[in-house]
Amino acid sequence: MNVIEKLKEKIQQERKIKEQSVVFWYDPQSQVSVEELKEQLEDIEVRQLTNNNSFQLKVEIELQQTTESFLIYSDEAKPNDKDNMLFDILSYSTEFKADETAMLSEELQVSDHVLRPMMEQYPLFFGSKERKRKLSKILPKHADDYHFELSMMAVIVKASVPDIRVIARQLLLNDLHKEENELSKQLKRNFSLERALEIIGRYFGVTLEEDNKPLVQLINVLIYQHFQQNAGFTVEDWEAQWASSSPNICALFVEEWLQHDEIALEEHIKEWEKVYQVRDVLIKHDIENYQLVDTFPVVDALIIEKCIDELVHQTIHVDERLSLIEQRLQTYWGSKGRLKALYETLFEAIRLEKLKPVVNRLYQAEDLYENYVKSLYEIDHAYRHFMHHFTRLDAKEILEEIASHLTNWYENEYLRRISEEMNFRLEDGYISKLMPQRSFFAQKVRPILEKEQTRVFVIISDALRYEAAYELHELLKERENGKTNINPMAASYPTYTQLGMASLLPHRELSVDEKKGILADGQSTKGIDNRRRIIQSAESQTEVLKLKELLDMKASEADQLLKGKRLVYLFHDHIDALGDSAKSERETYRAVDQAIIDLQYAVDRLSRLQAKRIFITADHGFLFQFKQIENHGKIPAVEGEIIDHNRRFAIGHNLSAPEGAIKLSEGQSPLHNVEVVLAKSINRFKTGGGLQFIHGGALPQEAIVPLIDYRRIEVGKQVDIAVAMINKVITNYRIPVSFYQEQSITDYTSRKVNIAFYQGDERISNEVELVFDLKGENRDRNRQVTFNLVEKHYKIGETCILRVETVTKKGKEAYLEEEFTLRLYEALY
């Protein structure tokens, strides 16, 4: 198609949509004559534009011939808009472009004045159709010279967008040495490596010279500036080599790159740490001077070493170190791999140190079990987590001494003292003031069945002790569509499965039979079928099955099974199944973690089945010891007419009570027709079964069982937060911002947010993720966060937005925006 045919096509397109079409053609190459145009375009008014006829043409087009179509032809280049006398007409008409440059200019939607110099300066770039095609996809409309060059660089380095940060990252992902960097070669061949380095260097505030390993220099500057941002000291040699006039931009670049979890940057950082002996530099300074640095993994290694040393020498400030570890667990290196595992282990070790004084209040409470659920249970929780993490460490040896110390304290101090107190109370006829486990059905389930139409689910998790259930309760609190509370119950003595399960069924009296086991009002409670019959005697519309069976069903199958049912009992057995076997008892703490995961999933699945009321409880708890049980902890087996027994108890008639054991008095056990003997302290009878995982006795860990009451509700309202600043004026590149949480977490659910400063869609600060879950009075619900603004020119008085987004499972949702005024006077001098 020749140029006249293209022109005709353009005119026809215009005439289809406009009564009067006006087409401009600036043709500095003079490809045709005006006479030829008039001859070829008989039905079009053809006018040649000169220096003197602009006004006359305006009169003709807009006043005299308002229905005629015009071609305005000029054999000169298109003038700038401000010098164009016909710009007003051009703005509502169209322009025809005929030469390759002009057509490419139209295709790219970029000014001819921008494109022509680029094509002249970088001819090799435009010699590739593929590069021009890619350029057309990423070039911004009406791009200026700078953004055009950025777009060309982006095409060459295979960046998805013309963003200087993405371009720089692509280069740094390649080999840092120029002679080996394929992208650098492409820039040099098809663009200008010197110009590319100038643009990149200016953005990051550093001079990059083509002959001086520029990419090595750039990565050094970036890493150093990221380190320096949070370091409380300056290394003069490093500052001299890798200074930048835009340190916040450099630090933000590294932060964003790390968020992409790029292996290449990890390798650069590790190599930097090794080559420049970062460890030797840091150990000359107090930990407080670099504990906020999250550039190098050695920072975390040194913090861990410091915490270990303080624990060993008993010089640790527990609250400070707990806060520091929580912070480090959110950093790039501290949140992954071995460092994360060590931090989690250390956190629990330090928490145990903090909890040690709680034992001194052991004797103050009137009821030992009540005292346990107020504070003592946290010791078992912390120790369980510590040992669970410790046993999974790759490098156990560095915490071996601490593990030994804490285990000695836990077993020989804590358990001994709590055992002595329990022995004294048992001998005194102790009966806890907590609600008895055997009252569960009468006090909790029956009133709902009688007064409400709500379907009730009861999950009985074998050996789910109180501290583990409290952890589950805390996790359930985070659910948006549920409300949970937890209360303790006193398990029936002896604390073993048969009696615990029977106690949770409807009954008036519990007894024991040598063949049938525990009886509820004379009926055997062994097995699911017997339990179903007992429950159905109290509520006919009942279903009883193993929890796993229900969870494995399709939703339609579960709906059909539960249709019309008022009460559903579900049995879960994971902890006891592993713990009660001598072969697998060392997996007890892992089993507890899995049980908590199982029960969370169960609540989720039951909620989707429209369950509105879920009770989670247990038949008994357990006691677990890692150390080899010494002979003095094993006492002679009970003699007499034994009906049932394990390492911690025996029931029957005419029973002996060997030294280290106690025979319960009437009323201490719900079993009236038999004698009950319990092992005192943490003793084990010399009989079958495992030695580390035990239950059956009266220690709080065995005998306090949880009762979680979970109710499905409408989605809970999240706490509101506000920016607690009167003067929202930014005068420094480092900005402290105060936030206020308007409600306490006790009445609302937590809110997880992502916060950063923006101008338009451009983020101009670091990004901070926070969870607002504060409790307490107004004064206790304030937080301050520091943001670092990127260094660039901000006009005095212009504004930016602090954007707060709520983080949900589905992504981020806009929540709050606050306008700040920029008055960075220091940038003027």
mmCIF file of N, CA, C and O in Angstrom, residues 87-173:
data_model
loop_
_atom_site.group_PDB
_atom_site.id
_atom_site.type_symbol
_atom_site.label_atom_id
_atom_site.label_comp_id
_atom_site.label_asym_id
_atom_site.label_seq_id
_atom_site.Cartn_x
_atom_site.Cartn_y
_atom_site.Cartn_z
ATOM 1 N N PHE A 87 -3.220 24.557 16.548
ATOM 2 C CA PHE A 87 -3.241 23.493 17.559
ATOM 3 C C PHE A 87 -4.661 23.189 18.044
ATOM 4 O O PHE A 87 -5.004 22.045 18.305
ATOM 5 N N ASP A 88 -5.527 24.234 18.126
ATOM 6 C CA ASP A 88 -6.893 24.006 18.592
ATOM 7 C C ASP A 88 -7.658 23.100 17.642
ATOM 8 O O ASP A 88 -8.424 22.228 18.048
ATOM 9 N N ILE A 89 -7.422 23.290 16.324
ATOM 10 C CA ILE A 89 -8.099 22.422 15.353
ATOM 11 C C ILE A 89 -7.479 21.026 15.381
ATOM 12 O O ILE A 89 -8.179 20.008 15.340
ATOM 13 N N LEU A 90 -6.144 20.985 15.465
ATOM 14 C CA LEU A 90 -5.446 19.701 15.517
ATOM 15 C C LEU A 90 -5.901 18.860 16.711
ATOM 16 O O LEU A 90 -5.999 17.626 16.617
ATOM 17 N N SER A 91 -6.234 19.527 17.807
ATOM 18 C CA SER A 91 -6.603 18.797 19.021
ATOM 19 C C SER A 91 -7.905 18.023 18.868
ATOM 20 O O SER A 91 -8.113 17.042 19.562
ATOM 21 N N TYR A 92 -8.828 18.493 17.967
ATOM 22 C CA TYR A 92 -10.077 17.736 17.801
ATOM 23 C C TYR A 92 -10.135 17.012 16.461
ATOM 24 O O TYR A 92 -11.133 16.395 16.120
ATOM 25 N N SER A 93 -9.053 17.107 15.692
ATOM 26 C CA SER A 93 -9.006 16.395 14.412
ATOM 27 C C SER A 93 -8.002 15.244 14.530
ATOM 28 O O SER A 93 -7.765 14.738 15.617
ATOM 29 N N THR A 94 -7.381 14.858 13.394
ATOM 30 C CA THR A 94 -6.428 13.741 13.450
ATOM 31 C C THR A 94 -5.210 14.069 12.617
ATOM 32 O O THR A 94 -5.248 14.965 11.754
ATOM 33 N N GLU A 95 -4.127 13.321 12.866
ATOM 34 C CA GLU A 95 -2.877 13.557 12.155
ATOM 35 C C GLU A 95 -2.478 12.302 11.405
ATOM 36 O O GLU A 95 -2.551 11.192 11.955
ATOM 37 N N PHE A 96 -2.082 12.483 10.171
ATOM 38 C CA PHE A 96 -1.600 11.365 9.355
ATOM 39 C C PHE A 96 -0.084 11.381 9.362
ATOM 40 O O PHE A 96 0.544 12.436 9.203
ATOM 41 N N LYS A 97 0.522 10.204 9.578
ATOM 42 C CA LYS A 97 1.978 10.093 9.594
ATOM 43 C C LYS A 97 2.375 9.059 8.562
ATOM 44 O O LYS A 97 1.864 7.940 8.575
ATOM 45 N N ALA A 98 3.352 9.411 7.742
ATOM 46 C CA ALA A 98 3.666 8.548 6.603
ATOM 47 C C ALA A 98 5.051 7.930 6.649
ATOM 48 O O ALA A 98 5.225 6.775 6.266
ATOM 49 N N ASP A 99 6.094 8.641 7.182
ATOM 50 C CA ASP A 99 7.408 8.037 7.193
ATOM 51 C C ASP A 99 7.517 7.046 8.351
ATOM 52 O O ASP A 99 6.697 7.039 9.258
ATOM 53 N N GLU A 100 8.528 6.191 8.324
ATOM 54 C CA GLU A 100 8.667 5.119 9.318
ATOM 55 C C GLU A 100 8.723 5.670 10.734
ATOM 56 O O GLU A 100 8.062 5.157 11.640
ATOM 57 N N THR A 101 9.469 6.742 10.888
ATOM 58 C CA THR A 101 9.591 7.333 12.220
ATOM 59 C C THR A 101 8.255 7.871 12.693
ATOM 60 O O THR A 101 7.850 7.671 13.842
ATOM 61 N N ALA A 102 7.583 8.547 11.809
ATOM 62 C CA ALA A 102 6.296 9.131 12.176
ATOM 63 C C ALA A 102 5.281 8.055 12.510
ATOM 64 O O ALA A 102 4.500 8.176 13.467
ATOM 65 N N MET A 103 5.278 6.971 11.701
ATOM 66 C CA MET A 103 4.327 5.894 11.971
ATOM 67 C C MET A 103 4.647 5.193 13.288
ATOM 68 O O MET A 103 3.757 4.838 14.044
ATOM 69 N N LEU A 104 5.944 5.022 13.546
ATOM 70 C CA LEU A 104 6.335 4.419 14.825
ATOM 71 C C LEU A 104 5.961 5.346 15.984
ATOM 72 O O LEU A 104 5.509 4.899 17.041
ATOM 73 N N SER A 105 6.116 6.651 15.750
ATOM 74 C CA SER A 105 5.721 7.633 16.762
ATOM 75 C C SER A 105 4.232 7.513 17.078
ATOM 76 O O SER A 105 3.816 7.562 18.244
ATOM 77 N N GLU A 106 3.433 7.321 16.038
ATOM 78 C CA GLU A 106 1.984 7.175 16.254
ATOM 79 C C GLU A 106 1.682 5.869 16.976
ATOM 80 O O GLU A 106 0.861 5.812 17.896
ATOM 81 N N GLU A 107 2.374 4.814 16.564
ATOM 82 C CA GLU A 107 2.142 3.504 17.188
ATOM 83 C C GLU A 107 2.512 3.524 18.668
ATOM 84 O O GLU A 107 1.804 2.981 19.518
ATOM 85 N N LEU A 108 3.636 4.187 18.987
ATOM 86 C CA LEU A 108 4.105 4.230 20.372
ATOM 87 C C LEU A 108 3.409 5.306 21.191
ATOM 88 O O LEU A 108 3.588 5.359 22.417
ATOM 89 N N GLN A 109 2.654 6.181 20.525
ATOM 90 C CA GLN A 109 1.976 7.302 21.182
ATOM 91 C C GLN A 109 2.980 8.166 21.946
ATOM 92 O O GLN A 109 2.803 8.468 23.128
ATOM 93 N N VAL A 110 4.062 8.516 21.206
ATOM 94 C CA VAL A 110 5.102 9.345 21.786
ATOM 95 C C VAL A 110 5.402 10.478 20.814
ATOM 96 O O VAL A 110 5.233 10.352 19.601
ATOM 97 N N SER A 111 5.825 11.583 21.344
ATOM 98 C CA SER A 111 6.086 12.752 20.520
ATOM 99 C C SER A 111 7.184 12.481 19.503
ATOM 100 O O SER A 111 8.174 11.806 19.790
ATOM 101 N N ASP A 112 6.980 13.014 18.304
ATOM 102 C CA ASP A 112 7.969 12.913 17.251
ATOM 103 C C ASP A 112 9.290 13.526 17.690
ATOM 104 O O ASP A 112 10.375 13.047 17.335
ATOM 105 N N HIS A 113 9.202 14.574 18.514
ATOM 106 C CA HIS A 113 10.417 15.264 18.981
ATOM 107 C C HIS A 113 11.218 14.396 19.952
ATOM 108 O O HIS A 113 12.414 14.599 20.113
ATOM 109 N N VAL A 114 10.546 13.444 20.590
ATOM 110 C CA VAL A 114 11.248 12.522 21.478
ATOM 111 C C VAL A 114 11.827 11.359 20.686
ATOM 112 O O VAL A 114 12.990 10.965 20.868
ATOM 113 N N LEU A 115 11.017 10.804 19.767
ATOM 114 C CA LEU A 115 11.411 9.583 19.078
ATOM 115 C C LEU A 115 12.571 9.786 18.098
ATOM 116 O O LEU A 115 13.520 8.990 18.062
ATOM 117 N N ARG A 116 12.511 10.846 17.265
ATOM 118 C CA ARG A 116 13.521 11.015 16.209
ATOM 119 C C ARG A 116 14.950 11.083 16.760
ATOM 120 O O ARG A 116 15.841 10.392 16.252
ATOM 121 N N PRO A 117 15.182 11.873 17.818
ATOM 122 C CA PRO A 117 16.563 11.874 18.361
ATOM 123 C C PRO A 117 16.985 10.507 18.897
ATOM 124 O O PRO A 117 18.161 10.137 18.794
ATOM 125 N N MET A 118 16.038 9.761 19.457
ATOM 126 C CA MET A 118 16.369 8.432 19.981
ATOM 127 C C MET A 118 16.770 7.489 18.849
ATOM 128 O O MET A 118 17.720 6.707 18.970
ATOM 129 N N MET A 119 16.033 7.570 17.741
ATOM 130 C CA MET A 119 16.337 6.692 16.611
ATOM 131 C C MET A 119 17.681 7.041 15.993
ATOM 132 O O MET A 119 18.403 6.166 15.498
ATOM 133 N N GLU A 120 18.020 8.330 16.024
ATOM 134 C CA GLU A 120 19.308 8.755 15.495
ATOM 135 C C GLU A 120 20.452 8.351 16.431
ATOM 136 O O GLU A 120 21.523 7.957 15.989
ATOM 137 N N GLN A 121 20.179 8.438 17.756
ATOM 138 C CA GLN A 121 21.234 8.164 18.732
ATOM 139 C C GLN A 121 21.463 6.667 18.941
ATOM 140 O O GLN A 121 22.587 6.227 19.163
ATOM 141 N N TYR A 122 20.361 5.869 18.850
ATOM 142 C CA TYR A 122 20.475 4.432 19.122
ATOM 143 C C TYR A 122 19.928 3.622 17.938
ATOM 144 O O TYR A 122 18.927 2.892 18.064
ATOM 145 N N PRO A 123 20.539 3.740 16.763
ATOM 146 C CA PRO A 123 19.997 3.068 15.565
ATOM 147 C C PRO A 123 19.951 1.551 15.690
ATOM 148 O O PRO A 123 19.036 0.915 15.162
ATOM 149 N N LEU A 124 20.924 0.950 16.397
ATOM 150 C CA LEU A 124 20.930 -0.508 16.504
ATOM 151 C C LEU A 124 19.721 -1.021 17.265
ATOM 152 O O LEU A 124 19.193 -2.092 16.954
ATOM 153 N N PHE A 125 19.282 -0.278 18.266
ATOM 154 C CA PHE A 125 18.101 -0.704 19.024
ATOM 155 C C PHE A 125 16.886 -0.812 18.098
ATOM 156 O O PHE A 125 16.142 -1.795 18.152
ATOM 157 N N PHE A 126 16.717 0.193 17.237
ATOM 158 C CA PHE A 126 15.523 0.228 16.384
ATOM 159 C C PHE A 126 15.686 -0.623 15.140
ATOM 160 O O PHE A 126 14.763 -0.734 14.336
ATOM 161 N N GLY A 127 16.840 -1.252 14.988
ATOM 162 C CA GLY A 127 17.029 -2.169 13.870
ATOM 163 C C GLY A 127 16.381 -3.521 14.099
ATOM 164 O O GLY A 127 16.338 -4.358 13.203
ATOM 165 N N SER A 128 15.843 -3.749 15.312
ATOM 166 C CA SER A 128 15.199 -5.030 15.636
ATOM 167 C C SER A 128 13.684 -4.852 15.747
ATOM 168 O O SER A 128 13.205 -4.055 16.551
ATOM 169 N N LYS A 129 12.945 -5.590 14.917
ATOM 170 C CA LYS A 129 11.481 -5.539 15.004
ATOM 171 C C LYS A 129 10.994 -6.041 16.356
ATOM 172 O O LYS A 129 10.029 -5.524 16.912
ATOM 173 N N GLU A 130 11.687 -7.057 16.907
ATOM 174 C CA GLU A 130 11.269 -7.634 18.182
ATOM 175 C C GLU A 130 11.416 -6.621 19.309
ATOM 176 O O GLU A 130 10.553 -6.505 20.178
ATOM 177 N N ARG A 131 12.523 -5.847 19.272
ATOM 178 C CA ARG A 131 12.711 -4.847 20.321
ATOM 179 C C ARG A 131 11.655 -3.753 20.212
ATOM 180 O O ARG A 131 11.141 -3.266 21.221
ATOM 181 N N LYS A 132 11.336 -3.355 18.980
ATOM 182 C CA LYS A 132 10.301 -2.322 18.806
ATOM 183 C C LYS A 132 8.946 -2.836 19.268
ATOM 184 O O LYS A 132 8.138 -2.092 19.848
ATOM 185 N N ARG A 133 8.682 -4.116 19.000
ATOM 186 C CA ARG A 133 7.413 -4.700 19.452
ATOM 187 C C ARG A 133 7.329 -4.701 20.979
ATOM 188 O O ARG A 133 6.305 -4.322 21.560
ATOM 189 N N LYS A 134 8.405 -5.107 21.634
ATOM 190 C CA LYS A 134 8.418 -5.119 23.098
ATOM 191 C C LYS A 134 8.343 -3.706 23.662
ATOM 192 O O LYS A 134 7.701 -3.461 24.680
ATOM 193 N N LEU A 135 9.005 -2.765 22.981
ATOM 194 C CA LEU A 135 8.962 -1.369 23.419
ATOM 195 C C LEU A 135 7.541 -0.841 23.395
ATOM 196 O O LEU A 135 7.102 -0.131 24.317
ATOM 197 N N SER A 136 6.790 -1.208 22.378
ATOM 198 C CA SER A 136 5.410 -0.718 22.255
ATOM 199 C C SER A 136 4.523 -1.215 23.391
ATOM 200 O O SER A 136 3.519 -0.586 23.722
ATOM 201 N N LYS A 137 4.900 -2.340 24.000
ATOM 202 C CA LYS A 137 4.085 -2.913 25.070
ATOM 203 C C LYS A 137 4.325 -2.246 26.423
ATOM 204 O O LYS A 137 3.426 -2.218 27.264
ATOM 205 N N ILE A 138 5.537 -1.722 26.635
ATOM 206 C CA ILE A 138 5.839 -1.206 27.974
ATOM 207 C C ILE A 138 6.045 0.304 28.022
ATOM 208 O O ILE A 138 6.070 0.886 29.112
ATOM 209 N N LEU A 139 6.195 0.949 26.861
ATOM 210 C CA LEU A 139 6.452 2.389 26.857
ATOM 211 C C LEU A 139 5.221 3.154 27.341
ATOM 212 O O LEU A 139 4.127 2.978 26.791
ATOM 213 N N PRO A 140 5.350 4.028 28.340
ATOM 214 C CA PRO A 140 4.197 4.820 28.801
ATOM 215 C C PRO A 140 3.739 5.783 27.698
ATOM 216 O O PRO A 140 4.538 6.243 26.883
ATOM 217 N N LYS A 141 2.456 6.086 27.682
ATOM 218 C CA LYS A 141 1.935 7.044 26.707
ATOM 219 C C LYS A 141 2.565 8.410 26.944
ATOM 220 O O LYS A 141 2.757 8.825 28.074
ATOM 221 N N HIS A 142 2.891 9.078 25.825
ATOM 222 C CA HIS A 142 3.426 10.438 25.879
ATOM 223 C C HIS A 142 4.689 10.503 26.745
ATOM 224 O O HIS A 142 4.885 11.437 27.526
ATOM 225 N N ALA A 143 5.533 9.478 26.626
ATOM 226 C CA ALA A 143 6.766 9.413 27.428
ATOM 227 C C ALA A 143 7.714 10.540 27.052
ATOM 228 O O ALA A 143 7.808 10.940 25.885
ATOM 229 N N ASP A 144 8.434 11.046 28.053
ATOM 230 C CA ASP A 144 9.486 12.034 27.795
ATOM 231 C C ASP A 144 10.797 11.296 27.511
ATOM 232 O O ASP A 144 10.837 10.059 27.462
ATOM 233 N N ASP A 145 11.870 12.059 27.329
ATOM 234 C CA ASP A 145 13.152 11.443 26.981
ATOM 235 C C ASP A 145 13.596 10.418 28.023
ATOM 236 O O ASP A 145 14.058 9.317 27.687
ATOM 237 N N TYR A 146 13.459 10.789 29.306
ATOM 238 C CA TYR A 146 13.929 9.915 30.387
ATOM 239 C C TYR A 146 13.168 8.596 30.402
ATOM 240 O O TYR A 146 13.786 7.516 30.442
ATOM 241 N N HIS A 147 11.857 8.652 30.334
ATOM 242 C CA HIS A 147 11.063 7.416 30.401
ATOM 243 C C HIS A 147 11.199 6.597 29.119
ATOM 244 O O HIS A 147 11.053 5.367 29.145
ATOM 245 N N PHE A 148 11.504 7.287 27.996
ATOM 246 C CA PHE A 148 11.760 6.535 26.768
ATOM 247 C C PHE A 148 13.050 5.725 26.924
ATOM 248 O O PHE A 148 13.107 4.547 26.571
ATOM 249 N N GLU A 149 14.086 6.358 27.465
ATOM 250 C CA GLU A 149 15.344 5.638 27.664
ATOM 251 C C GLU A 149 15.179 4.510 28.672
ATOM 252 O O GLU A 149 15.726 3.419 28.485
ATOM 253 N N LEU A 150 14.422 4.773 29.733
ATOM 254 C CA LEU A 150 14.154 3.705 30.704
ATOM 255 C C LEU A 150 13.478 2.523 30.026
ATOM 256 O O LEU A 150 13.799 1.359 30.308
ATOM 257 N N SER A 151 12.530 2.805 29.153
ATOM 258 C CA SER A 151 11.794 1.730 28.474
ATOM 259 C C SER A 151 12.717 0.940 27.554
ATOM 260 O O SER A 151 12.616 -0.292 27.461
ATOM 261 N N MET A 152 13.629 1.628 26.876
ATOM 262 C CA MET A 152 14.594 0.927 26.030
ATOM 263 C C MET A 152 15.494 0.022 26.873
ATOM 264 O O MET A 152 15.758 -1.131 26.513
ATOM 265 N N MET A 153 15.956 0.541 28.015
ATOM 266 C CA MET A 153 16.781 -0.272 28.911
ATOM 267 C C MET A 153 16.006 -1.490 29.401
ATOM 268 O O MET A 153 16.552 -2.599 29.496
ATOM 269 N N ALA A 154 14.726 -1.278 29.732
ATOM 270 C CA ALA A 154 13.896 -2.380 30.236
ATOM 271 C C ALA A 154 13.779 -3.484 29.189
ATOM 272 O O ALA A 154 13.848 -4.674 29.510
ATOM 273 N N VAL A 155 13.575 -3.087 27.918
ATOM 274 C CA VAL A 155 13.470 -4.084 26.846
ATOM 275 C C VAL A 155 14.760 -4.892 26.746
ATOM 276 O O VAL A 155 14.746 -6.129 26.641
ATOM 277 N N ILE A 156 15.898 -4.213 26.808
ATOM 278 C CA ILE A 156 17.185 -4.887 26.622
ATOM 279 C C ILE A 156 17.488 -5.850 27.772
ATOM 280 O O ILE A 156 17.976 -6.961 27.552
ATOM 281 N N VAL A 157 17.168 -5.455 29.015
ATOM 282 C CA VAL A 157 17.510 -6.315 30.164
ATOM 283 C C VAL A 157 16.371 -7.260 30.543
ATOM 284 O O VAL A 157 16.428 -7.940 31.557
ATOM 285 N N LYS A 158 15.312 -7.258 29.682
ATOM 286 C CA LYS A 158 14.173 -8.165 29.886
ATOM 287 C C LYS A 158 13.414 -7.867 31.189
ATOM 288 O O LYS A 158 12.961 -8.777 31.894
ATOM 289 N N ALA A 159 13.288 -6.584 31.505
ATOM 290 C CA ALA A 159 12.466 -6.166 32.645
ATOM 291 C C ALA A 159 11.022 -6.050 32.195
ATOM 292 O O ALA A 159 10.738 -5.662 31.053
ATOM 293 N N SER A 160 10.101 -6.366 33.089
ATOM 294 C CA SER A 160 8.679 -6.379 32.729
ATOM 295 C C SER A 160 8.079 -4.984 32.642
ATOM 296 O O SER A 160 7.070 -4.774 31.973
ATOM 297 N N VAL A 161 8.694 -4.027 33.323
ATOM 298 C CA VAL A 161 8.194 -2.649 33.339
ATOM 299 C C VAL A 161 9.386 -1.699 33.269
ATOM 300 O O VAL A 161 10.500 -2.050 33.681
ATOM 301 N N PRO A 162 9.176 -0.474 32.775
ATOM 302 C CA PRO A 162 10.279 0.498 32.710
ATOM 303 C C PRO A 162 10.501 1.171 34.053
ATOM 304 O O PRO A 162 10.309 2.379 34.210
ATOM 305 N N ASP A 163 10.906 0.378 35.019
ATOM 306 C CA ASP A 163 11.135 0.859 36.377
ATOM 307 C C ASP A 163 12.622 0.683 36.664
ATOM 308 O O ASP A 163 13.179 -0.412 36.517
ATOM 309 N N ILE A 164 13.260 1.756 37.101
ATOM 310 C CA ILE A 164 14.698 1.723 37.313
ATOM 311 C C ILE A 164 15.097 0.638 38.307
ATOM 312 O O ILE A 164 16.142 0.007 38.182
ATOM 313 N N ARG A 165 14.214 0.363 39.304
ATOM 314 C CA ARG A 165 14.525 -0.651 40.314
ATOM 315 C C ARG A 165 14.508 -2.055 39.706
ATOM 316 O O ARG A 165 15.362 -2.896 40.013
ATOM 317 N N VAL A 166 13.539 -2.297 38.836
ATOM 318 C CA VAL A 166 13.450 -3.613 38.188
ATOM 319 C C VAL A 166 14.617 -3.801 37.219
ATOM 320 O O VAL A 166 15.208 -4.881 37.124
ATOM 321 N N ILE A 167 14.969 -2.733 36.517
ATOM 322 C CA ILE A 167 16.093 -2.792 35.578
ATOM 323 C C ILE A 167 17.390 -3.099 36.325
ATOM 324 O O ILE A 167 18.182 -3.963 35.921
ATOM 325 N N ALA A 168 17.595 -2.383 37.429
ATOM 326 C CA ALA A 168 18.808 -2.608 38.225
ATOM 327 C C ALA A 168 18.848 -4.033 38.766
ATOM 328 O O ALA A 168 19.900 -4.688 38.759
ATOM 329 N N ARG A 169 17.707 -4.537 39.223
ATOM 330 C CA ARG A 169 17.667 -5.889 39.763
ATOM 331 C C ARG A 169 18.005 -6.916 38.686
ATOM 332 O O ARG A 169 18.736 -7.877 38.936
ATOM 333 N N GLN A 170 17.480 -6.705 37.477
ATOM 334 C CA GLN A 170 17.784 -7.627 36.380
ATOM 335 C C GLN A 170 19.292 -7.662 36.092
ATOM 336 O O GLN A 170 19.869 -8.729 35.878
ATOM 337 N N LEU A 171 19.914 -6.492 36.114
ATOM 338 C CA LEU A 171 21.357 -6.445 35.873
ATOM 339 C C LEU A 171 22.127 -7.158 36.974
ATOM 340 O O LEU A 171 23.082 -7.884 36.709
ATOM 341 N N LEU A 172 21.692 -6.933 38.219
ATOM 342 C CA LEU A 172 22.407 -7.516 39.351
ATOM 343 C C LEU A 172 22.154 -9.015 39.496
ATOM 344 O O LEU A 172 22.910 -9.709 40.169
ATOM 345 N N LEU A 173 21.097 -9.503 38.887
ATOM 346 C CA LEU A 173 20.852 -10.948 38.891
ATOM 347 C C LEU A 173 21.810 -11.668 37.958
ATOM 348 O O LEU A 173 22.042 -12.860 38.093
#
